[in-house]
Amino acid sequence: MIPCVQKRGSRTVGLVFYLHEPGRCEEHTDPHLVAAWDAFAPDPGRHPDATYADLARLLDQPVDALTPSRRPDQHVWHLSVRAAPEDPHLTDEQWAHIARRMVAATGIAPTGDDTACRWAAVRHADDHIHIVATLVREDGRRPRLNNDAARAQAEARLLEAEYGLRQLNPGDGTAAKRPTSAERHKAARENRPQTPREELRETVRHAAAGTANETEFFGRLAAAGLVVHQRVAPSGDLLGYKVALPYDRNHDGEPVFYAGSTLAPDLSLPRIRKRWTTSTPESEREANASASARPRWPGLAGARRRATTVMWQALLVIDHGTDEQISARITGVGEVLDALATTSAAPTRNELRRAAFLFERATRSHIQAAHGHDRALRQAARDLVRNGPVLGNGEDGATTAMVIDMAFFLVTAAVHWHARKNHAQQAAAARQSAEHLRTAYRAAAHHPMAVLHQRGLHLTQPRLQRQAAHLRTAVPELAEQILAEPGWPALAATLTDIEATGYQPATLLAEATTRRELDTADSISDVLVWRLRRIADLPADTEQIPVTRNATAPARALPGHRTGTRPDQLRRR
């Protein structure tokens, strides 16, 4: 159930007329009152002798009783309450009870208050009602409507439980503003999948991902085809910005602009500037480690490998960091997903865009992010964007599967953290994002994993038995499950590649399985393939055969290796 407090108005009769007319964007069927401040209030929908003006005049009487100087300019209050499409059909009596609960909860007409505001609830469809009220009480005072929208939402959660309706997650006031009904209807008329507000929010977030300064940010907005207007002070200082879609025009043919802060709280210019100006010694070390990691993988493949390494480091912070540090990493993950969405190949693009769009809700909560701690992730996003889009094949395409695999586990960690903090909406958004990442991974990994699987099937029986022995030595509790998985041949081929490069397979297996949970993986063997290939610096494109140092030499353990060593610290001699 979604209650929505609309903008206040000044013409009661205009709103009453709209609620009873046939409807401009959706059909109004059998409009009639289901409840009102007075049981004898005229009902223009059911009684032919009652008019819209009669109902409006009675609603306005407390307002008209005041002297003109004391009358509020915007005295009309409007609340819509809509049930979910899958909810059961509610009767007029049930909607009447819901209306009384809503006006009581919001402060329009508290229970037992005989001098409260006048109101009426109109039903003109099966799934929703509209409540119109005038904002002067019978005693001439104004109602107390502080946080009326939040109180309506809280009451809706109680009503959902009482009536067995679909239960929505309680909000915390940090979500971006929802599209208005007018915006939704306009998008439907123009046959567009998103409202302008949603399309602009997604485009601006993608443009901001990994930017370093205002020039780069506004250049990306212009390159994305947006109409950009900058607000400049007389001193020449830039104060803010607003954007519009070229096709979105008002009745006068002018662009419909949205300020960054109205698209999302973190898209205002001051909030975006914080990304460019803050850093910490810890984030500097992470960014430097990422920049120096894997130097033999240049370009697109290198950017994706560095992003994978940085996200691995962020996972460790989510496990053991402070709430402020964790919040900063989650914000940074949002930027990485935005960057992946804009640089991904066709097979994964739509799923990654959807994952980034949904995860945006998970990046905001009342826990203030310690800005600067997301610098390494922001640098990873910048590298992804600067290296451009992938073509979906070779090493570049295969590393996309590697980075998506890591992003899935990082987003899953965000789900668990938000759930522990009772951030219901954020946890739900991250959970939905993870499902889209799972689908994107399957598309990206299909070819490289199929090639690796075929290589594993052609291994000799003695070699397969040796890799199975390594597996049983390193992870005896998971060995039999992994050996029974369809992905075991691909993992065996990866362990063979590890041997060829001089590593000890059992050591790396232990490292790969103890650092993070594997319960959410569809295939443990798939996850281990990508973790091992990243740690051992093997090609992600499995059609490349790694260079063998000494094919006849026994595999060596990593020098100085210990449990807990950071993956980016693991190097060959």
mmCIF file with all atom_site columns, C-alpha atoms in Angstrom, residues 130-277:
data_model
loop_
_atom_site.group_PDB
_atom_site.id
_atom_site.type_symbol
_atom_site.label_atom_id
_atom_site.label_alt_id
_atom_site.label_comp_id
_atom_site.label_asym_id
_atom_site.label_entity_id
_atom_site.label_seq_id
_atom_site.pdbx_PDB_ins_code
_atom_site.Cartn_x
_atom_site.Cartn_y
_atom_site.Cartn_z
_atom_site.occupancy
_atom_site.B_iso_or_equiv
_atom_site.pdbx_formal_charge
_atom_site.auth_seq_id
_atom_site.auth_comp_id
_atom_site.auth_asym_id
_atom_site.auth_atom_id
_atom_site.pdbx_PDB_model_num
ATOM 1   C CA . HIS A 1 130 ? -8.105  10.018 -2.703  1.00 0.00 ? 130 HIS A CA 1
ATOM 2   C CA . ILE A 1 131 ? -8.497  12.035 0.464   1.00 0.00 ? 131 ILE A CA 1
ATOM 3   C CA . VAL A 1 132 ? -9.095  15.778 0.158   1.00 0.00 ? 132 VAL A CA 1
ATOM 4   C CA . ALA A 1 133 ? -8.985  18.019 3.241   1.00 0.00 ? 133 ALA A CA 1
ATOM 5   C CA . THR A 1 134 ? -8.898  21.739 4.017   1.00 0.00 ? 134 THR A CA 1
ATOM 6   C CA . LEU A 1 135 ? -6.137  22.937 6.305   1.00 0.00 ? 135 LEU A CA 1
ATOM 7   C CA . VAL A 1 136 ? -8.112  25.002 8.792   1.00 0.00 ? 136 VAL A CA 1
ATOM 8   C CA . ARG A 1 137 ? -9.673  23.279 11.778  1.00 0.00 ? 137 ARG A CA 1
ATOM 9   C CA . GLU A 1 138 ? -13.217 23.922 12.995  1.00 0.00 ? 138 GLU A CA 1
ATOM 10  C CA . ASP A 1 139 ? -11.753 26.021 15.839  1.00 0.00 ? 139 ASP A CA 1
ATOM 11  C CA . GLY A 1 140 ? -9.829  28.186 13.343  1.00 0.00 ? 140 GLY A CA 1
ATOM 12  C CA . ARG A 1 141 ? -6.396  26.789 14.113  1.00 0.00 ? 141 ARG A CA 1
ATOM 13  C CA . ARG A 1 142 ? -4.032  25.055 11.710  1.00 0.00 ? 142 ARG A CA 1
ATOM 14  C CA . PRO A 1 143 ? -3.459  21.287 11.924  1.00 0.00 ? 143 PRO A CA 1
ATOM 15  C CA . ARG A 1 144 ? -0.088  19.905 12.959  1.00 0.00 ? 144 ARG A CA 1
ATOM 16  C CA . LEU A 1 145 ? 1.168   18.196 9.831   1.00 0.00 ? 145 LEU A CA 1
ATOM 17  C CA . ASN A 1 146 ? 4.845   17.788 10.607  1.00 0.00 ? 146 ASN A CA 1
ATOM 18  C CA . ASN A 1 147 ? 6.150   14.699 8.779   1.00 0.00 ? 147 ASN A CA 1
ATOM 19  C CA . ASP A 1 148 ? 2.682   13.880 7.464   1.00 0.00 ? 148 ASP A CA 1
ATOM 20  C CA . ALA A 1 149 ? 4.139   11.816 4.600   1.00 0.00 ? 149 ALA A CA 1
ATOM 21  C CA . ALA A 1 150 ? 6.310   9.727  6.943   1.00 0.00 ? 150 ALA A CA 1
ATOM 22  C CA . ARG A 1 151 ? 3.390   9.182  9.322   1.00 0.00 ? 151 ARG A CA 1
ATOM 23  C CA . ALA A 1 152 ? 1.185   8.079  6.431   1.00 0.00 ? 152 ALA A CA 1
ATOM 24  C CA . GLN A 1 153 ? 3.838   5.554  5.402   1.00 0.00 ? 153 GLN A CA 1
ATOM 25  C CA . ALA A 1 154 ? 4.134   4.211  8.948   1.00 0.00 ? 154 ALA A CA 1
ATOM 26  C CA . GLU A 1 155 ? 0.356   3.792  9.168   1.00 0.00 ? 155 GLU A CA 1
ATOM 27  C CA . ALA A 1 156 ? 0.325   2.038  5.798   1.00 0.00 ? 156 ALA A CA 1
ATOM 28  C CA . ARG A 1 157 ? 2.746   -0.592 7.120   1.00 0.00 ? 157 ARG A CA 1
ATOM 29  C CA . LEU A 1 158 ? 0.331   -1.320 9.995   1.00 0.00 ? 158 LEU A CA 1
ATOM 30  C CA . LEU A 1 159 ? -2.680  -1.479 7.668   1.00 0.00 ? 159 LEU A CA 1
ATOM 31  C CA . GLU A 1 160 ? -0.858  -3.870 5.335   1.00 0.00 ? 160 GLU A CA 1
ATOM 32  C CA . ALA A 1 161 ? -0.378  -6.319 8.181   1.00 0.00 ? 161 ALA A CA 1
ATOM 33  C CA . GLU A 1 162 ? -3.969  -5.987 9.392   1.00 0.00 ? 162 GLU A CA 1
ATOM 34  C CA . TYR A 1 163 ? -5.532  -6.515 5.957   1.00 0.00 ? 163 TYR A CA 1
ATOM 35  C CA . GLY A 1 164 ? -3.084  -9.126 4.693   1.00 0.00 ? 164 GLY A CA 1
ATOM 36  C CA . LEU A 1 165 ? -1.841  -6.866 1.898   1.00 0.00 ? 165 LEU A CA 1
ATOM 37  C CA . ARG A 1 166 ? 1.558   -6.867 0.257   1.00 0.00 ? 166 ARG A CA 1
ATOM 38  C CA . GLN A 1 167 ? 3.975   -5.548 2.878   1.00 0.00 ? 167 GLN A CA 1
ATOM 39  C CA . LEU A 1 168 ? 6.445   -2.966 1.647   1.00 0.00 ? 168 LEU A CA 1
ATOM 40  C CA . ASN A 1 169 ? 9.762   -2.295 3.312   1.00 0.00 ? 169 ASN A CA 1
ATOM 41  C CA . PRO A 1 170 ? 9.713   0.691  5.678   1.00 0.00 ? 170 PRO A CA 1
ATOM 42  C CA . GLY A 1 171 ? 11.643  3.678  4.369   1.00 0.00 ? 171 GLY A CA 1
ATOM 43  C CA . ASP A 1 172 ? 14.095  5.895  6.213   1.00 0.00 ? 172 ASP A CA 1
ATOM 44  C CA . GLY A 1 173 ? 13.800  9.111  4.223   1.00 0.00 ? 173 GLY A CA 1
ATOM 45  C CA . THR A 1 174 ? 16.998  8.569  2.222   1.00 0.00 ? 174 THR A CA 1
ATOM 46  C CA . ALA A 1 175 ? 15.423  7.330  -1.027  1.00 0.00 ? 175 ALA A CA 1
ATOM 47  C CA . ALA A 1 176 ? 15.397  9.445  -4.159  1.00 0.00 ? 176 ALA A CA 1
ATOM 48  C CA . LYS A 1 177 ? 12.106  11.146 -4.937  1.00 0.00 ? 177 LYS A CA 1
ATOM 49  C CA . ARG A 1 178 ? 9.684   8.894  -6.767  1.00 0.00 ? 178 ARG A CA 1
ATOM 50  C CA . PRO A 1 179 ? 8.286   9.987  -10.143 1.00 0.00 ? 179 PRO A CA 1
ATOM 51  C CA . THR A 1 180 ? 4.987   11.808 -9.829  1.00 0.00 ? 180 THR A CA 1
ATOM 52  C CA . SER A 1 181 ? 1.825   10.337 -11.319 1.00 0.00 ? 181 SER A CA 1
ATOM 53  C CA . ALA A 1 182 ? 1.935   13.047 -14.002 1.00 0.00 ? 182 ALA A CA 1
ATOM 54  C CA . GLU A 1 183 ? 5.473   11.991 -14.934 1.00 0.00 ? 183 GLU A CA 1
ATOM 55  C CA . ARG A 1 184 ? 4.470   8.328  -15.075 1.00 0.00 ? 184 ARG A CA 1
ATOM 56  C CA . HIS A 1 185 ? 1.432   9.046  -17.238 1.00 0.00 ? 185 HIS A CA 1
ATOM 57  C CA . LYS A 1 186 ? 3.493   11.205 -19.592 1.00 0.00 ? 186 LYS A CA 1
ATOM 58  C CA . ALA A 1 187 ? 6.042   8.414  -20.020 1.00 0.00 ? 187 ALA A CA 1
ATOM 59  C CA . ALA A 1 188 ? 3.225   5.945  -20.701 1.00 0.00 ? 188 ALA A CA 1
ATOM 60  C CA . ARG A 1 189 ? 1.666   8.245  -23.321 1.00 0.00 ? 189 ARG A CA 1
ATOM 61  C CA . GLU A 1 190 ? 5.014   8.572  -25.062 1.00 0.00 ? 190 GLU A CA 1
ATOM 62  C CA . ASN A 1 191 ? 5.657   4.809  -24.780 1.00 0.00 ? 191 ASN A CA 1
ATOM 63  C CA . ARG A 1 192 ? 8.919   5.285  -22.866 1.00 0.00 ? 192 ARG A CA 1
ATOM 64  C CA . PRO A 1 193 ? 10.162  2.633  -20.377 1.00 0.00 ? 193 PRO A CA 1
ATOM 65  C CA . GLN A 1 194 ? 11.351  5.251  -17.858 1.00 0.00 ? 194 GLN A CA 1
ATOM 66  C CA . THR A 1 195 ? 10.114  8.619  -16.682 1.00 0.00 ? 195 THR A CA 1
ATOM 67  C CA . PRO A 1 196 ? 12.403  11.589 -17.450 1.00 0.00 ? 196 PRO A CA 1
ATOM 68  C CA . ARG A 1 197 ? 13.304  11.798 -13.755 1.00 0.00 ? 197 ARG A CA 1
ATOM 69  C CA . GLU A 1 198 ? 14.480  8.160  -13.695 1.00 0.00 ? 198 GLU A CA 1
ATOM 70  C CA . GLU A 1 199 ? 16.325  8.406  -17.014 1.00 0.00 ? 199 GLU A CA 1
ATOM 71  C CA . LEU A 1 200 ? 18.099  11.580 -15.907 1.00 0.00 ? 200 LEU A CA 1
ATOM 72  C CA . ARG A 1 201 ? 19.049  10.087 -12.535 1.00 0.00 ? 201 ARG A CA 1
ATOM 73  C CA . GLU A 1 202 ? 20.601  7.056  -14.212 1.00 0.00 ? 202 GLU A CA 1
ATOM 74  C CA . THR A 1 203 ? 22.418  9.159  -16.827 1.00 0.00 ? 203 THR A CA 1
ATOM 75  C CA . VAL A 1 204 ? 23.816  11.624 -14.273 1.00 0.00 ? 204 VAL A CA 1
ATOM 76  C CA . ARG A 1 205 ? 25.006  8.788  -12.016 1.00 0.00 ? 205 ARG A CA 1
ATOM 77  C CA . HIS A 1 206 ? 26.789  7.160  -14.953 1.00 0.00 ? 206 HIS A CA 1
ATOM 78  C CA . ALA A 1 207 ? 28.344  10.502 -15.899 1.00 0.00 ? 207 ALA A CA 1
ATOM 79  C CA . ALA A 1 208 ? 29.593  11.085 -12.343 1.00 0.00 ? 208 ALA A CA 1
ATOM 80  C CA . ALA A 1 209 ? 31.155  7.629  -11.995 1.00 0.00 ? 209 ALA A CA 1
ATOM 81  C CA . GLY A 1 210 ? 34.911  8.009  -11.642 1.00 0.00 ? 210 GLY A CA 1
ATOM 82  C CA . THR A 1 211 ? 35.044  11.704 -12.577 1.00 0.00 ? 211 THR A CA 1
ATOM 83  C CA . ALA A 1 212 ? 37.874  13.822 -11.168 1.00 0.00 ? 212 ALA A CA 1
ATOM 84  C CA . ASN A 1 213 ? 36.614  17.399 -11.584 1.00 0.00 ? 213 ASN A CA 1
ATOM 85  C CA . GLU A 1 214 ? 33.766  19.627 -12.757 1.00 0.00 ? 214 GLU A CA 1
ATOM 86  C CA . THR A 1 215 ? 35.068  19.920 -16.302 1.00 0.00 ? 215 THR A CA 1
ATOM 87  C CA . GLU A 1 216 ? 35.027  16.150 -16.773 1.00 0.00 ? 216 GLU A CA 1
ATOM 88  C CA . PHE A 1 217 ? 31.633  15.767 -15.106 1.00 0.00 ? 217 PHE A CA 1
ATOM 89  C CA . PHE A 1 218 ? 29.868  18.421 -17.193 1.00 0.00 ? 218 PHE A CA 1
ATOM 90  C CA . GLY A 1 219 ? 31.645  17.205 -20.312 1.00 0.00 ? 219 GLY A CA 1
ATOM 91  C CA . ARG A 1 220 ? 30.167  13.735 -19.773 1.00 0.00 ? 220 ARG A CA 1
ATOM 92  C CA . LEU A 1 221 ? 26.690  15.183 -19.226 1.00 0.00 ? 221 LEU A CA 1
ATOM 93  C CA . ALA A 1 222 ? 26.926  17.040 -22.531 1.00 0.00 ? 222 ALA A CA 1
ATOM 94  C CA . ALA A 1 223 ? 28.326  13.962 -24.295 1.00 0.00 ? 223 ALA A CA 1
ATOM 95  C CA . ALA A 1 224 ? 25.345  11.970 -23.018 1.00 0.00 ? 224 ALA A CA 1
ATOM 96  C CA . GLY A 1 225 ? 23.069  14.372 -24.888 1.00 0.00 ? 225 GLY A CA 1
ATOM 97  C CA . LEU A 1 226 ? 21.559  16.157 -21.903 1.00 0.00 ? 226 LEU A CA 1
ATOM 98  C CA . VAL A 1 227 ? 20.594  19.816 -21.843 1.00 0.00 ? 227 VAL A CA 1
ATOM 99  C CA . VAL A 1 228 ? 22.706  21.272 -19.018 1.00 0.00 ? 228 VAL A CA 1
ATOM 100 C CA . HIS A 1 229 ? 22.209  24.591 -17.246 1.00 0.00 ? 229 HIS A CA 1
ATOM 101 C CA . GLN A 1 230 ? 24.765  25.736 -14.680 1.00 0.00 ? 230 GLN A CA 1
ATOM 102 C CA . ARG A 1 231 ? 23.831  28.128 -11.862 1.00 0.00 ? 231 ARG A CA 1
ATOM 103 C CA . VAL A 1 232 ? 26.616  30.674 -11.481 1.00 0.00 ? 232 VAL A CA 1
ATOM 104 C CA . ALA A 1 233 ? 26.991  33.299 -8.747  1.00 0.00 ? 233 ALA A CA 1
ATOM 105 C CA . PRO A 1 234 ? 27.829  36.960 -9.597  1.00 0.00 ? 234 PRO A CA 1
ATOM 106 C CA . SER A 1 235 ? 31.354  36.185 -8.438  1.00 0.00 ? 235 SER A CA 1
ATOM 107 C CA . GLY A 1 236 ? 31.640  33.529 -11.127 1.00 0.00 ? 236 GLY A CA 1
ATOM 108 C CA . ASP A 1 237 ? 31.519  30.611 -8.699  1.00 0.00 ? 237 ASP A CA 1
ATOM 109 C CA . LEU A 1 238 ? 29.493  27.601 -9.805  1.00 0.00 ? 238 LEU A CA 1
ATOM 110 C CA . LEU A 1 239 ? 26.635  27.019 -7.354  1.00 0.00 ? 239 LEU A CA 1
ATOM 111 C CA . GLY A 1 240 ? 24.725  24.137 -8.901  1.00 0.00 ? 240 GLY A CA 1
ATOM 112 C CA . TYR A 1 241 ? 23.310  22.618 -12.043 1.00 0.00 ? 241 TYR A CA 1
ATOM 113 C CA . LYS A 1 242 ? 20.145  21.268 -13.586 1.00 0.00 ? 242 LYS A CA 1
ATOM 114 C CA . VAL A 1 243 ? 19.598  18.927 -16.507 1.00 0.00 ? 243 VAL A CA 1
ATOM 115 C CA . ALA A 1 244 ? 16.866  18.076 -18.977 1.00 0.00 ? 244 ALA A CA 1
ATOM 116 C CA . LEU A 1 245 ? 16.249  15.554 -21.733 1.00 0.00 ? 245 LEU A CA 1
ATOM 117 C CA . PRO A 1 246 ? 16.124  17.093 -25.217 1.00 0.00 ? 246 PRO A CA 1
ATOM 118 C CA . TYR A 1 247 ? 12.739  15.538 -25.984 1.00 0.00 ? 247 TYR A CA 1
ATOM 119 C CA . ASP A 1 248 ? 11.090  16.357 -22.626 1.00 0.00 ? 248 ASP A CA 1
ATOM 120 C CA . ARG A 1 249 ? 9.298   19.687 -23.127 1.00 0.00 ? 249 ARG A CA 1
ATOM 121 C CA . ASN A 1 250 ? 6.521   21.563 -21.340 1.00 0.00 ? 250 ASN A CA 1
ATOM 122 C CA . HIS A 1 251 ? 3.460   23.178 -22.933 1.00 0.00 ? 251 HIS A CA 1
ATOM 123 C CA . ASP A 1 252 ? 5.552   26.164 -24.012 1.00 0.00 ? 252 ASP A CA 1
ATOM 124 C CA . GLY A 1 253 ? 8.106   23.961 -25.747 1.00 0.00 ? 253 GLY A CA 1
ATOM 125 C CA . GLU A 1 254 ? 10.797  24.602 -23.126 1.00 0.00 ? 254 GLU A CA 1
ATOM 126 C CA . PRO A 1 255 ? 12.981  21.835 -21.605 1.00 0.00 ? 255 PRO A CA 1
ATOM 127 C CA . VAL A 1 256 ? 11.774  20.407 -18.290 1.00 0.00 ? 256 VAL A CA 1
ATOM 128 C CA . PHE A 1 257 ? 14.770  20.800 -15.991 1.00 0.00 ? 257 PHE A CA 1
ATOM 129 C CA . TYR A 1 258 ? 15.584  18.820 -12.842 1.00 0.00 ? 258 TYR A CA 1
ATOM 130 C CA . ALA A 1 259 ? 18.197  19.983 -10.348 1.00 0.00 ? 259 ALA A CA 1
ATOM 131 C CA . GLY A 1 260 ? 20.749  17.355 -9.372  1.00 0.00 ? 260 GLY A CA 1
ATOM 132 C CA . SER A 1 261 ? 19.555  17.375 -5.766  1.00 0.00 ? 261 SER A CA 1
ATOM 133 C CA . THR A 1 262 ? 15.977  16.601 -6.877  1.00 0.00 ? 262 THR A CA 1
ATOM 134 C CA . LEU A 1 263 ? 17.150  13.569 -8.859  1.00 0.00 ? 263 LEU A CA 1
ATOM 135 C CA . ALA A 1 264 ? 18.882  12.048 -5.810  1.00 0.00 ? 264 ALA A CA 1
ATOM 136 C CA . PRO A 1 265 ? 20.364  13.468 -2.596  1.00 0.00 ? 265 PRO A CA 1
ATOM 137 C CA . ASP A 1 266 ? 23.895  12.431 -3.576  1.00 0.00 ? 266 ASP A CA 1
ATOM 138 C CA . LEU A 1 267 ? 23.715  14.034 -7.042  1.00 0.00 ? 267 LEU A CA 1
ATOM 139 C CA . SER A 1 268 ? 23.760  17.634 -5.856  1.00 0.00 ? 268 SER A CA 1
ATOM 140 C CA . LEU A 1 269 ? 26.887  19.510 -6.895  1.00 0.00 ? 269 LEU A CA 1
ATOM 141 C CA . PRO A 1 270 ? 28.223  19.863 -3.303  1.00 0.00 ? 270 PRO A CA 1
ATOM 142 C CA . ARG A 1 271 ? 27.835  16.113 -2.729  1.00 0.00 ? 271 ARG A CA 1
ATOM 143 C CA . ILE A 1 272 ? 29.531  15.248 -6.019  1.00 0.00 ? 272 ILE A CA 1
ATOM 144 C CA . ARG A 1 273 ? 32.375  17.639 -5.183  1.00 0.00 ? 273 ARG A CA 1
ATOM 145 C CA . LYS A 1 274 ? 33.021  15.672 -1.996  1.00 0.00 ? 274 LYS A CA 1
ATOM 146 C CA . ARG A 1 275 ? 33.996  12.719 -4.157  1.00 0.00 ? 275 ARG A CA 1
ATOM 147 C CA . TRP A 1 276 ? 36.761  14.793 -5.756  1.00 0.00 ? 276 TRP A CA 1
ATOM 148 C CA . THR A 1 277 ? 38.216  16.505 -2.705  1.00 0.00 ? 277 THR A CA 1
#
